[in-house]
mmCIF file of C-alpha atoms in Angstrom:
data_model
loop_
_atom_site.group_PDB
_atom_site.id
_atom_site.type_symbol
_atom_site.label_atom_id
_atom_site.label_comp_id
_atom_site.label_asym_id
_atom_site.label_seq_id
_atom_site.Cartn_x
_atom_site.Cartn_y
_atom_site.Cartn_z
ATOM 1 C CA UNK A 596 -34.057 -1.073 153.687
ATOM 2 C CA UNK A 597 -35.176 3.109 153.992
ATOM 3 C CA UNK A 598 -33.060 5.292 153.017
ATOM 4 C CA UNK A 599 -31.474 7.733 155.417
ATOM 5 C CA UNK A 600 -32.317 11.422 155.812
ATOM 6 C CA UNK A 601 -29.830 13.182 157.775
ATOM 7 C CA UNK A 602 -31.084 14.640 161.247
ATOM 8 C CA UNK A 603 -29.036 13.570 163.873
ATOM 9 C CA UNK A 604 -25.850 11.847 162.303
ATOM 10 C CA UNK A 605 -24.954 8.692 163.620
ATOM 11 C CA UNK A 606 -21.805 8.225 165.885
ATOM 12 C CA UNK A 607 -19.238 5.856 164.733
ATOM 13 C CA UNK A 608 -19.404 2.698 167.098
ATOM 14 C CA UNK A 609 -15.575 3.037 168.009
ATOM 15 C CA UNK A 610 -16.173 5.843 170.662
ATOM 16 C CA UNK A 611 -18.287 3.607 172.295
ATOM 17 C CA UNK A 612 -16.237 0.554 172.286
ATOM 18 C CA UNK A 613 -14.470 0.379 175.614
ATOM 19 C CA UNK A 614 -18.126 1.009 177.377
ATOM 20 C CA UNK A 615 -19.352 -1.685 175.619
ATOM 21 C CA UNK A 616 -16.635 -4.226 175.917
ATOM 22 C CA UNK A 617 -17.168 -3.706 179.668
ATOM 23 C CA UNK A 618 -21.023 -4.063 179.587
ATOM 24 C CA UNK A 619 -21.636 -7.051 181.416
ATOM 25 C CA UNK A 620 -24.777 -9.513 180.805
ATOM 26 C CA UNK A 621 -26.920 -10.287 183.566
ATOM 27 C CA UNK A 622 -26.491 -14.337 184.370
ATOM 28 C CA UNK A 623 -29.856 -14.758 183.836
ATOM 29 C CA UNK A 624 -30.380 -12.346 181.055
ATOM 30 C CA UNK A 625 -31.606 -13.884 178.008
ATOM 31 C CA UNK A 626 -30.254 -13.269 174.391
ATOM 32 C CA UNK A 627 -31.528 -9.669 173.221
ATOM 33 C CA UNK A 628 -34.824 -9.962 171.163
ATOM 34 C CA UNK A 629 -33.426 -9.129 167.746
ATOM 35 C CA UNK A 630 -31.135 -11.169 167.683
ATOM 36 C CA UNK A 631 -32.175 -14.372 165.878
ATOM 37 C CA UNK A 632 -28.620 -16.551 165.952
ATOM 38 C CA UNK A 633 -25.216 -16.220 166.758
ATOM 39 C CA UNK A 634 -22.418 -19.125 165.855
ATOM 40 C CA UNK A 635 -18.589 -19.214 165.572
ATOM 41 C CA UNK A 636 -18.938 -16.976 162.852
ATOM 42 C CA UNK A 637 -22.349 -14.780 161.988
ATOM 43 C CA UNK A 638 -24.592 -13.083 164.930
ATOM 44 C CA UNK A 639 -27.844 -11.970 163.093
ATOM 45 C CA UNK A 640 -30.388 -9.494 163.587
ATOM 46 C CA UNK A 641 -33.953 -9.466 162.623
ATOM 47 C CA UNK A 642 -35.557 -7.183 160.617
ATOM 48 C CA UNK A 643 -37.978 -4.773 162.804
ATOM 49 C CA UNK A 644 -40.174 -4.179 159.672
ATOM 50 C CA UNK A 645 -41.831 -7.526 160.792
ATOM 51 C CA UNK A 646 -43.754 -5.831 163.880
ATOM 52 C CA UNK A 647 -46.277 -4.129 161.067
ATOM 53 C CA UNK A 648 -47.646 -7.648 160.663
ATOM 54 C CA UNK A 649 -47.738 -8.612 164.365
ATOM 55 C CA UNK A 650 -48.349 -5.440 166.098
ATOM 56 C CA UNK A 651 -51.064 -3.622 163.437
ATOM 57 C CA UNK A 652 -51.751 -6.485 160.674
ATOM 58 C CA UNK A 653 -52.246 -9.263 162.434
ATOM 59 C CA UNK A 654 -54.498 -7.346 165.121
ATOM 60 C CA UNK A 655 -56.294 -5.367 162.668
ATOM 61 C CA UNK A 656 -57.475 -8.307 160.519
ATOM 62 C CA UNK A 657 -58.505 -10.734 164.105
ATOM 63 C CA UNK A 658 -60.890 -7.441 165.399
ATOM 64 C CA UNK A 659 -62.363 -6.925 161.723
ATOM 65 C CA UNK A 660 -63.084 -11.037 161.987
ATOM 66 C CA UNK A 661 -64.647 -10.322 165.557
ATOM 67 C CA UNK A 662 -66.630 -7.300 164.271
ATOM 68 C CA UNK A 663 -67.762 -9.636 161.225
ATOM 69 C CA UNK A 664 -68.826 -12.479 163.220
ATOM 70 C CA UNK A 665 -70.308 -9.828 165.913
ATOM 71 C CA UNK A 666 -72.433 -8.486 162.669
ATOM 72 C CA UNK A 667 -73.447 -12.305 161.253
ATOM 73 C CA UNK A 668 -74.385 -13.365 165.006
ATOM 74 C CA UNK A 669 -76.608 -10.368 165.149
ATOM 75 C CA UNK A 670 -78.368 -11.112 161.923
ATOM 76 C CA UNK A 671 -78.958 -14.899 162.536
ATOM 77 C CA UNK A 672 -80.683 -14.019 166.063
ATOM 78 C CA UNK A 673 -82.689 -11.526 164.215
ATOM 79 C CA UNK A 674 -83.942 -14.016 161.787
ATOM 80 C CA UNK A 675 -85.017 -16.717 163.759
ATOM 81 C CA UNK A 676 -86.366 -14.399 166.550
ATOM 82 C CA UNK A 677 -88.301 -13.379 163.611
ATOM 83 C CA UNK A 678 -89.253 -16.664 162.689
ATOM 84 C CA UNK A 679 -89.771 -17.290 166.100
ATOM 85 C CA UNK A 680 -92.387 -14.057 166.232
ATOM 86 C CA UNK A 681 -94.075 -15.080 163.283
ATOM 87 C CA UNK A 682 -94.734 -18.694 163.910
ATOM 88 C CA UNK A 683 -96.599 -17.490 167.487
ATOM 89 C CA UNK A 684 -98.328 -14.949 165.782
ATOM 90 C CA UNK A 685 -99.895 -17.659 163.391
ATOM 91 C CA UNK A 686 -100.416 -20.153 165.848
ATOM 92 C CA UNK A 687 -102.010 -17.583 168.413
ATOM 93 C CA UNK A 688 -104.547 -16.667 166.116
ATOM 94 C CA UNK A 689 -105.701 -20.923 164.585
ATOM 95 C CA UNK A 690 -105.842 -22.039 168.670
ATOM 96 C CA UNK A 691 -108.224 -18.419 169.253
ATOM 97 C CA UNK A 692 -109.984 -18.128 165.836
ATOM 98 C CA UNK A 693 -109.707 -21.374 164.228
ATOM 99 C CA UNK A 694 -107.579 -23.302 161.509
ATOM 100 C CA UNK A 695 -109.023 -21.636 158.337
ATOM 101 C CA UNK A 696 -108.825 -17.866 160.256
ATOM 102 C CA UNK A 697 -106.261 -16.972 157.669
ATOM 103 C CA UNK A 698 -108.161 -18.193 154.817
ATOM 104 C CA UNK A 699 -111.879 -17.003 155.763
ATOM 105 C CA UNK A 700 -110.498 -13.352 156.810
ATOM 106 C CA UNK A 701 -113.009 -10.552 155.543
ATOM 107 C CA UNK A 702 -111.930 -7.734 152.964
ATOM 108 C CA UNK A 703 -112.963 -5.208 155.009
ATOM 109 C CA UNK A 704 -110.743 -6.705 158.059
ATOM 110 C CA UNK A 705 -108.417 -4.078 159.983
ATOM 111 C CA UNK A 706 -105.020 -4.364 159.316
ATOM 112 C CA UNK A 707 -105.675 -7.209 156.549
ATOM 113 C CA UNK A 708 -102.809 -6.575 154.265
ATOM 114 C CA UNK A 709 -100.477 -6.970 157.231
ATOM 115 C CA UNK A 710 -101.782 -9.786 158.362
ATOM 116 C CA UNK A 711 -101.765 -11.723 155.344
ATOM 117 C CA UNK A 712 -98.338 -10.254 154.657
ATOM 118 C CA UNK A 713 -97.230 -11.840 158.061
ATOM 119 C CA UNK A 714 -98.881 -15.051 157.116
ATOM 120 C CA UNK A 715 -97.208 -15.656 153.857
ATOM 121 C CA UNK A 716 -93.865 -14.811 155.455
ATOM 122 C CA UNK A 717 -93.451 -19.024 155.824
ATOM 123 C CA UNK A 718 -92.710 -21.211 153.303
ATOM 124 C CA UNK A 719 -94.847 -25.046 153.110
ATOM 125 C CA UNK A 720 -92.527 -26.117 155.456
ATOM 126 C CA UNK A 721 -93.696 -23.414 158.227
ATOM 127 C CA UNK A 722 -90.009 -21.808 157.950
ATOM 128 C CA UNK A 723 -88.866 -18.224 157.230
ATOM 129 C CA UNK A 724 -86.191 -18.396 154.819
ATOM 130 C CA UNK A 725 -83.530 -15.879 154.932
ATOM 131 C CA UNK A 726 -84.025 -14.448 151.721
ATOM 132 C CA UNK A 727 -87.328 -13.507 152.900
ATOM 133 C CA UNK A 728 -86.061 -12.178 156.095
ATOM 134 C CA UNK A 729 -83.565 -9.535 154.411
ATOM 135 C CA UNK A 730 -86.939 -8.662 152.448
ATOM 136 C CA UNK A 731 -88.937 -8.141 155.302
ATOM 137 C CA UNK A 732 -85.512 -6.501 157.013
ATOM 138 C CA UNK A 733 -85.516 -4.250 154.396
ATOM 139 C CA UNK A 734 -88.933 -3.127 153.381
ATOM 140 C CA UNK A 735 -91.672 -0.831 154.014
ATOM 141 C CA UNK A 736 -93.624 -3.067 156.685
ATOM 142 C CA UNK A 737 -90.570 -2.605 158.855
ATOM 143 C CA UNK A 738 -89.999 0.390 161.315
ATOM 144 C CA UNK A 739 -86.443 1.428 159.589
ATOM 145 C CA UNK A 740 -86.364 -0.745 156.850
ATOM 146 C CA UNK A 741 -84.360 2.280 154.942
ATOM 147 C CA UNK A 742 -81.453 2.685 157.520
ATOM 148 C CA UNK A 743 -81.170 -1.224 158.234
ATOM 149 C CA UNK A 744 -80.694 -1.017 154.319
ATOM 150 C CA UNK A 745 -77.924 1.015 154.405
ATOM 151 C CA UNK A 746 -76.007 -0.895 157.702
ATOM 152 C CA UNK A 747 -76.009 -3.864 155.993
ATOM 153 C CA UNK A 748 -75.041 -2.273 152.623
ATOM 154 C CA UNK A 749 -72.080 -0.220 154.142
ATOM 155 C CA UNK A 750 -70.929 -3.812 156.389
ATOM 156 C CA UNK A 751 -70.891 -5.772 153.370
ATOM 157 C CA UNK A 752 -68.848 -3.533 151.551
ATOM 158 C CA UNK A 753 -66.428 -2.878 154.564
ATOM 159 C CA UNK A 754 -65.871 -6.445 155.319
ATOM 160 C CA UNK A 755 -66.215 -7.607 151.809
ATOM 161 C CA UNK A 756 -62.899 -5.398 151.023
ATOM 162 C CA UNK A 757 -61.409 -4.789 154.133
ATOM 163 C CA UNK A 758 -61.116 -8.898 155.239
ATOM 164 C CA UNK A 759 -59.218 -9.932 151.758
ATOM 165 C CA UNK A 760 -56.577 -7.258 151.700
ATOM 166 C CA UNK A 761 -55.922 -7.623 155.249
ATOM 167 C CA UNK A 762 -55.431 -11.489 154.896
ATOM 168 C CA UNK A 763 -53.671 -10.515 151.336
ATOM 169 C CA UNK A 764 -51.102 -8.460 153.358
ATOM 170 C CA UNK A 765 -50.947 -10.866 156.512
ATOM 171 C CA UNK A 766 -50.543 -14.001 154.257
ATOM 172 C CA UNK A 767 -48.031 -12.070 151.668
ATOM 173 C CA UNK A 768 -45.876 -10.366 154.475
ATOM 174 C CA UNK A 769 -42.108 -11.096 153.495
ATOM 175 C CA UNK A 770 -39.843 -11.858 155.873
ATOM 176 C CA UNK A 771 -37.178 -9.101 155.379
ATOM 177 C CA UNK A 772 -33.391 -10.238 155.055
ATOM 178 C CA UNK A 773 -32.031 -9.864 158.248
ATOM 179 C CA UNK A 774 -28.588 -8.181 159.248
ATOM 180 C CA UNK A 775 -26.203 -10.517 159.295
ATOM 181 C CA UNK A 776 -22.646 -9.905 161.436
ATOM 182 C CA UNK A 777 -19.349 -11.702 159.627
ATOM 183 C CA UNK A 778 -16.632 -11.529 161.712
ATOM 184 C CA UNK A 779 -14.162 -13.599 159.616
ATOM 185 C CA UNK A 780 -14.692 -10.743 157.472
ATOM 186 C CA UNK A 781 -15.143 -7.915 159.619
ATOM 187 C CA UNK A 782 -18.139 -6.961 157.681
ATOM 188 C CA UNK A 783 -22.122 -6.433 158.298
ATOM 189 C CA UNK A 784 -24.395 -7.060 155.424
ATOM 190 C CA UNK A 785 -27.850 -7.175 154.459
ATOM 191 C CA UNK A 786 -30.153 -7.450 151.011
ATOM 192 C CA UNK A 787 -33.269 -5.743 150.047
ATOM 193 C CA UNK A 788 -35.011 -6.811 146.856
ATOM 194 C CA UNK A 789 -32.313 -8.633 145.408
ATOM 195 C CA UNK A 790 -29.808 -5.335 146.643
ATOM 196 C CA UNK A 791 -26.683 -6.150 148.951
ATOM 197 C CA UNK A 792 -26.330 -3.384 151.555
ATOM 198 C CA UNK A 793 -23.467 -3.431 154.015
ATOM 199 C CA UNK A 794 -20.463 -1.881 155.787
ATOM 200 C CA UNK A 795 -17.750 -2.903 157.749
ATOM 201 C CA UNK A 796 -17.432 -3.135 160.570
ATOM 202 C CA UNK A 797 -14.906 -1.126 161.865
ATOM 203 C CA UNK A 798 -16.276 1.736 160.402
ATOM 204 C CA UNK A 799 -20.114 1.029 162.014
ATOM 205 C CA UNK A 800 -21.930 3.853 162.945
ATOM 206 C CA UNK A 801 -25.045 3.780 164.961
ATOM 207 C CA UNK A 802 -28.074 6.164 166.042
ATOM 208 C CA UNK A 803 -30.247 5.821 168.922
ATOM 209 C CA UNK A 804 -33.776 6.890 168.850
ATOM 210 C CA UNK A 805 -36.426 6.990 171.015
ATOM 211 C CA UNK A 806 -38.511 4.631 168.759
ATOM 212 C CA UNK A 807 -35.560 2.322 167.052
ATOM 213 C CA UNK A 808 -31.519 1.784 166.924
ATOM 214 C CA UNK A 809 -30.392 2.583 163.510
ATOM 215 C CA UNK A 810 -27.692 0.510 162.341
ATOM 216 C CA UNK A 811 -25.920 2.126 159.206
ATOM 217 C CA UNK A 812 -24.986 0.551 156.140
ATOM 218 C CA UNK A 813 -24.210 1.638 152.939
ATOM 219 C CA UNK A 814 -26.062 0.891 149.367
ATOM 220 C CA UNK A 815 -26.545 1.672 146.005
ATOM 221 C CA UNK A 816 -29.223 4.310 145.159
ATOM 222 C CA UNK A 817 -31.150 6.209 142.941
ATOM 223 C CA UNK A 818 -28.819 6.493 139.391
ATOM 224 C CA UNK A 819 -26.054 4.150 140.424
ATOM 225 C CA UNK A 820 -25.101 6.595 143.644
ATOM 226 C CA UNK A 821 -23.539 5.449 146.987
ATOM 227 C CA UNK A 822 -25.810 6.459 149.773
ATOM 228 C CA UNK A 823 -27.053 5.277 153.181
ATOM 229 C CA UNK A 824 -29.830 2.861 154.687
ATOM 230 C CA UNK A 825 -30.353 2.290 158.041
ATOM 231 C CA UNK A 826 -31.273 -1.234 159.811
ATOM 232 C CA UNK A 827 -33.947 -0.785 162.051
ATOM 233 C CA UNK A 828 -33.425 -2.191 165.582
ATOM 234 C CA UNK A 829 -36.579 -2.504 168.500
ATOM 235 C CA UNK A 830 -35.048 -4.607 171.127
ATOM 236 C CA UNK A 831 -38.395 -3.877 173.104
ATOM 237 C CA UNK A 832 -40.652 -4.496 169.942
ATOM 238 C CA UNK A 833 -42.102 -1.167 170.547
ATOM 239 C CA UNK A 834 -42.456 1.301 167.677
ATOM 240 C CA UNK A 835 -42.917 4.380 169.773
ATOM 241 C CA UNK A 836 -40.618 3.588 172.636
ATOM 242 C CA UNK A 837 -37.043 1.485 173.366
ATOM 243 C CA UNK A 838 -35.095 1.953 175.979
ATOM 244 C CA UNK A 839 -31.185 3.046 175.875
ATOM 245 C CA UNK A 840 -30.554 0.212 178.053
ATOM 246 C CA UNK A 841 -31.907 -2.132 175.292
ATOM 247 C CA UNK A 842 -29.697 -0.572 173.112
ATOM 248 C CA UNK A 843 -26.777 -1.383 175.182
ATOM 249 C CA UNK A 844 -27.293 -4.423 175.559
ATOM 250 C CA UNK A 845 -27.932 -5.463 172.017
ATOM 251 C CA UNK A 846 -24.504 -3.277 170.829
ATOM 252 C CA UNK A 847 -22.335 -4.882 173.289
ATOM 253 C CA UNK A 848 -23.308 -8.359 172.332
ATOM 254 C CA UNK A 849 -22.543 -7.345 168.884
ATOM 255 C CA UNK A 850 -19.631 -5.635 169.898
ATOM 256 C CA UNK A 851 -18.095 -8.384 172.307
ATOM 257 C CA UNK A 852 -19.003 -10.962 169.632
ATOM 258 C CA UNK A 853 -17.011 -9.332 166.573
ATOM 259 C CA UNK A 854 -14.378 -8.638 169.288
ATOM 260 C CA UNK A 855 -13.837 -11.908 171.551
ATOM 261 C CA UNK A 856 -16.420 -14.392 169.383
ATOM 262 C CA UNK A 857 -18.675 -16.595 170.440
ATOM 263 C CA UNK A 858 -17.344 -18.390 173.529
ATOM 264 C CA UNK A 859 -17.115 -15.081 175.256
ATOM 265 C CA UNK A 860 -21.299 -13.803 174.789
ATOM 266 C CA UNK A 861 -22.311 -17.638 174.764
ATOM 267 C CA UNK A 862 -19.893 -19.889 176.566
ATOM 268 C CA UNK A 863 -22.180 -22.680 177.244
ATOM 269 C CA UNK A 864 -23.405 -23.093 173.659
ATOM 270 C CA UNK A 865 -21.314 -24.087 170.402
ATOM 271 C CA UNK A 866 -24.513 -22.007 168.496
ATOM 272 C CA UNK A 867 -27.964 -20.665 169.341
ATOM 273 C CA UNK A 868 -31.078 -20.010 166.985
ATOM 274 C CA UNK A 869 -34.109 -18.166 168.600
ATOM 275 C CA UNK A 870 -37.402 -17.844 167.114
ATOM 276 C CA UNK A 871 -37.652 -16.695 163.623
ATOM 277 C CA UNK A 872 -41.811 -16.608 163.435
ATOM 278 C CA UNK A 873 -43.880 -18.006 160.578
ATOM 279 C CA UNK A 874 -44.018 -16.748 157.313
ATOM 280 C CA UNK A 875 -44.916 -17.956 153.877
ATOM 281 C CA UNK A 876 -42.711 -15.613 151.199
ATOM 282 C CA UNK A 877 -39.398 -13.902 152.469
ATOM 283 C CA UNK A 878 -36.873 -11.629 150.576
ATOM 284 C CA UNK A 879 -34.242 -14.079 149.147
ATOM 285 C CA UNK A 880 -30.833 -13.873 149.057
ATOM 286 C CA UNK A 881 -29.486 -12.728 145.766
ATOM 287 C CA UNK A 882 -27.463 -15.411 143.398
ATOM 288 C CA UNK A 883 -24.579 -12.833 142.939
ATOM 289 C CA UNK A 884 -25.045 -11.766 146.420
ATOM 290 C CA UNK A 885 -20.884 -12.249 146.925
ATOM 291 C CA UNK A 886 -19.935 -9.907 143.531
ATOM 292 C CA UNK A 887 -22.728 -7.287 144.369
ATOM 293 C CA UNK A 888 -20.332 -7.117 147.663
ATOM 294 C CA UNK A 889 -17.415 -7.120 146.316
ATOM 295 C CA UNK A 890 -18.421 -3.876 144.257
ATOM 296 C CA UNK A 891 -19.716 -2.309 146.723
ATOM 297 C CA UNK A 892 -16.708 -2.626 149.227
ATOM 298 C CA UNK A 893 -14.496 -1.318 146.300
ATOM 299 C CA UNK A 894 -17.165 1.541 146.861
ATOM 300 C CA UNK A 895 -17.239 2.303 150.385
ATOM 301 C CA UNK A 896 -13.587 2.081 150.649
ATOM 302 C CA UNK A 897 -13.035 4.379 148.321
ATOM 303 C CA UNK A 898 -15.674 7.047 149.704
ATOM 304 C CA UNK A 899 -15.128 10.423 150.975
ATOM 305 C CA UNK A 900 -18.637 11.434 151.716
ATOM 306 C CA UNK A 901 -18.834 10.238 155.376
ATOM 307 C CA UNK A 902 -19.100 12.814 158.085
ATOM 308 C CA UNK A 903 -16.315 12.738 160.593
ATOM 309 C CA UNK A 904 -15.487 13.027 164.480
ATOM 310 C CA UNK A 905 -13.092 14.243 166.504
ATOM 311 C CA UNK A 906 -11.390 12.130 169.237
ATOM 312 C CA UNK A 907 -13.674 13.457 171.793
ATOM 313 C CA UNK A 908 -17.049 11.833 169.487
ATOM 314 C CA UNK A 909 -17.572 15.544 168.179
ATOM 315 C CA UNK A 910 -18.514 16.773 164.714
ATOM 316 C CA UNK A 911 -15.526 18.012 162.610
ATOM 317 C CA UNK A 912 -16.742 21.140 161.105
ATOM 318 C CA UNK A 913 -16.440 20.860 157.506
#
């Protein structure tokens, strides 16, 4: 859950209300995308934290695996078109020169060293191995033995570190708590590391953004204080861009729901779930999740720090 910096202050959801009682669904319009269920008595969002893993994790760690393989691939061809290179080389010079060429060749032969060197690069079997490849890959004989050095130096280190932490952070993602609409109690609440967060619902309040809908709720900060977090909303799963539309859309089936239930946004179904998405760890609900929000209702109702509106949806000049 962040914690909210004031910039734009969030309108209270009541001077919206008529609009969005009115909104009405396309037929064929399917259930807004952050919405993960709705039943007789909850209609629950999901968290918008999770696109880090699916839109920049997940991506991130398959094109690091692509440039790894990309790298390996590379390598392997090298070697056994080196293999490849040497083996002709030997056998080129037996068919012209004869079997024992290699072993009868004079000291004062051109080139001899490199030869020889060229020779020995096989083991008994007639193979190059690949230790002796990466040798030969990085040594003097070869035109940039130096730089090729360094490349594969600088790719083991980069995929050597950057493959585990991504698959650390892919494979350790929580699944954040998501935002979970009571309307038996009139209240919306959420948990974040063992911390309730909510607010009710008559008193929602709401910001639109061009990159997310913030959803307010109040929480317990820094020294025991009341202050705000926002619930992050992407109907669009975009982190740069949602539309307003999608923001309509996704209030008034929150608003209709807390209003007529669940008959009136889903008449043909007693309950819907939608697709929640794999993950291995997620942020648990709390064992004293009901007295942490009992507290902190005896808190919000009894707060006087919340900025207020005229009837017109106009800030009240303190």
């Amino acid at each position: 859950m962040k914690k909210f910096k004031w910039v734009e202050h969030p309108i209270p959801l009541v001077f919206k209300r008529d609009e969005l009682l009115a909104y009405e669904f396309n037929i064929n319009c399917k259930v807004p995308r952050p919405i993960l269920s709705i039943s007789k008595e909850f209609l629950i969002l999901s968290n918008s934290f999770v696109i880090i893993r699916n839109l920049f994790l997940i991506p991130a760690l398959i094109s690091v695996l692509y440039l790894c393989t990309a790298e390996i691939q590379d390598i392997y061809k090298s070697w056994k078109a080196s293999e490849k290179s040497t083996i002709h080389f030997i056998e080129f010079r037996k068919n012209k020169y004869g079997s024992d060429y290699f072993d009868t060749l004079p000291e004062n032969k051109k080139y001899r060293d490199i030869i020889l060197y060229e020779y020995n690069r096989l083991n008994n079997e007639g193979e190059l191995t690949f230790n002796q490849y990466i040798t030969d890959r990085h040594g003097s004989f070869v035109a940039y033995g130096e730089r090729n050095y360094r490349h594969d130096r600088n790719s083991i280190i980069f995929f050597g570190t950057t493959i585990p932490l991504l698959l650390i952070w892919v494979i350790g993602f929580k699944r954040r708590a998501p935002l979970i609409f009571d309307r038996k109690r009139r209240l919306l609440y959420t948990w974040s590391k063992g911390k309730v967060v909510a607010q009710r619902y008559d008193n929602l309040r709401a910001l639109e953004t061009p990159s997310f809908l913030a959803i307010m709720l109040r929480a317990t900060v820094k020294k025991g204080k009341l202050g705000w977090g926002r619930f992050s909303v992407t109907p669009q799963g975009n982190t740069i861009y949602n539309s307003k539309d999608s923001y309509q859309q996704v209030l008034a089936y929150i608003v209709q729901f807390m209003e007529y239930g669940r008959e009136h946004v889903m008449p043909e179904q007693t309950e819907w779930q939608g697709r929640k998405g794999f993950f291995l760890f997620e942020d648990k609900k709390p064992h004293d999740f009901e007295e942490q929000l009992a507290v902190l209702l005896v808190r919000i109702d009894a707060a006087t720090d919340e900025v207020e509106f005229d009837e017109d949806g106009q800030l009240v000049e303190s």
